[in-house]
């Protein structure tokens, strides 16, 4: 295979294609930009020039550096002009038949040593490579938007992709200042697969009227430490795009209930309420000042006694429990006393739920207890697993399933989720720090509560919980 990638060709003048062109040209490569539309090529290069002008005005690069970068980009209006490239990155339509036809032509036009890659986020690399000459040089290079800014690149191996090609692509991506992660070509690769529960659990909470969208988002953001709430994020991504990815993963996994799409999100997509780009999604855009959340305030007094550190607390007659996936009502019946459950706490916001049989005074004691610690308190409906804990447990479980099935290494899975979607922790490391036994117990309780396989624990989670128990 080619050892030096002097010339890079990018197919597709859209947002992702233009971003990848900028990345490659910034790294010193001669870059050929091909699109079936000459106007698309012009728009892409003009957009790059505008971004470079902005960087020049902010003192990030010199005018000379900007001009040198632009000079490395050459428009290509015919596919055969890509024959001299040592690396081709396709960022065109997300339709398998179009990609297969394109790669078949590239295999004839380019040298047998040319690396042929796709920026696809969901289409099988094995399927793209099927039937072309030298399929061992076909791989996925999945950049994240915006490509010049985001550090992560998923380097995806199809069934025929050679280890040598993967290594060469990883070295290239690293030289571009990006962080490569290696994964097999399975539905959703790493990020789009493991991230599904982040959205799915928020949609379920909204459908079950557990809380308003702003409370759900605030819980995940301020309570869980995620950079943005899942519902607001789907508005930014586009409800149509996010829903389509979920449907793609759902169908690719033979409609496994773990990836079940949301009927509520489907309604938004059908109605054209696509989020920021349409002006209306879960929220109205531009978003006005966020409404004040229903933060509880109460002047109650109580005495606290810790039974088990940070997990179980007695406040006079009230039992305060960190959620384990059971409702506060079920626990209240079990213990025959008032119960309040609270969610995972990463910052200064605590989410809690009370048993329906609690007196207002009993719940007020818990609110006061947290406020005395300087915490903001949000109350939601009595909901098993609450919001953050069940989301993190589902993310960790999905990541372990991907690990067990050889999609990627634990290190690459955690790196992908931190860099690709900016999670505060990688889900495997997060699950380990929380305790695999606690994650398992929460999912088993959710599975029992709903009677659904959606919450079934992975075999590897059960194994890790047993090993953890043995070493305690």
Coordinates of C-alpha atoms in Angstrom, one line a residue, residues 13 18 21-22 33 38-54 70 73 75:
X13 CA -18.9 19.7 -1.6
X18 CA -15.8 21.0 2.7
X21 CA -11.0 19.4 2.5
X22 CA -10.0 22.1 5.0
X33 CA -12.5 18.5 -4.4
X38 CA -19.7 22.9 -10.0
X39 CA -21.8 25.3 -7.9
X40 CA -21.3 23.1 -4.9
X41 CA -17.6 23.1 -5.4
X42 CA -17.6 26.9 -5.6
X43 CA -19.7 27.2 -2.5
X44 CA -17.5 24.9 -0.6
X45 CA -14.3 26.7 -1.4
X46 CA -15.9 30.1 -0.8
X47 CA -17.0 28.8 2.6
X48 CA -13.5 27.6 3.5
X49 CA -12.1 31.0 2.4
X50 CA -14.6 32.8 4.7
X51 CA -13.6 30.6 7.7
X52 CA -10.0 31.3 7.0
X53 CA -10.6 35.1 6.8
X54 CA -12.3 34.9 10.2
X70 CA -6.4 27.8 -0.4
X73 CA -7.2 23.0 -3.1
X75 CA -11.6 21.8 -8.1

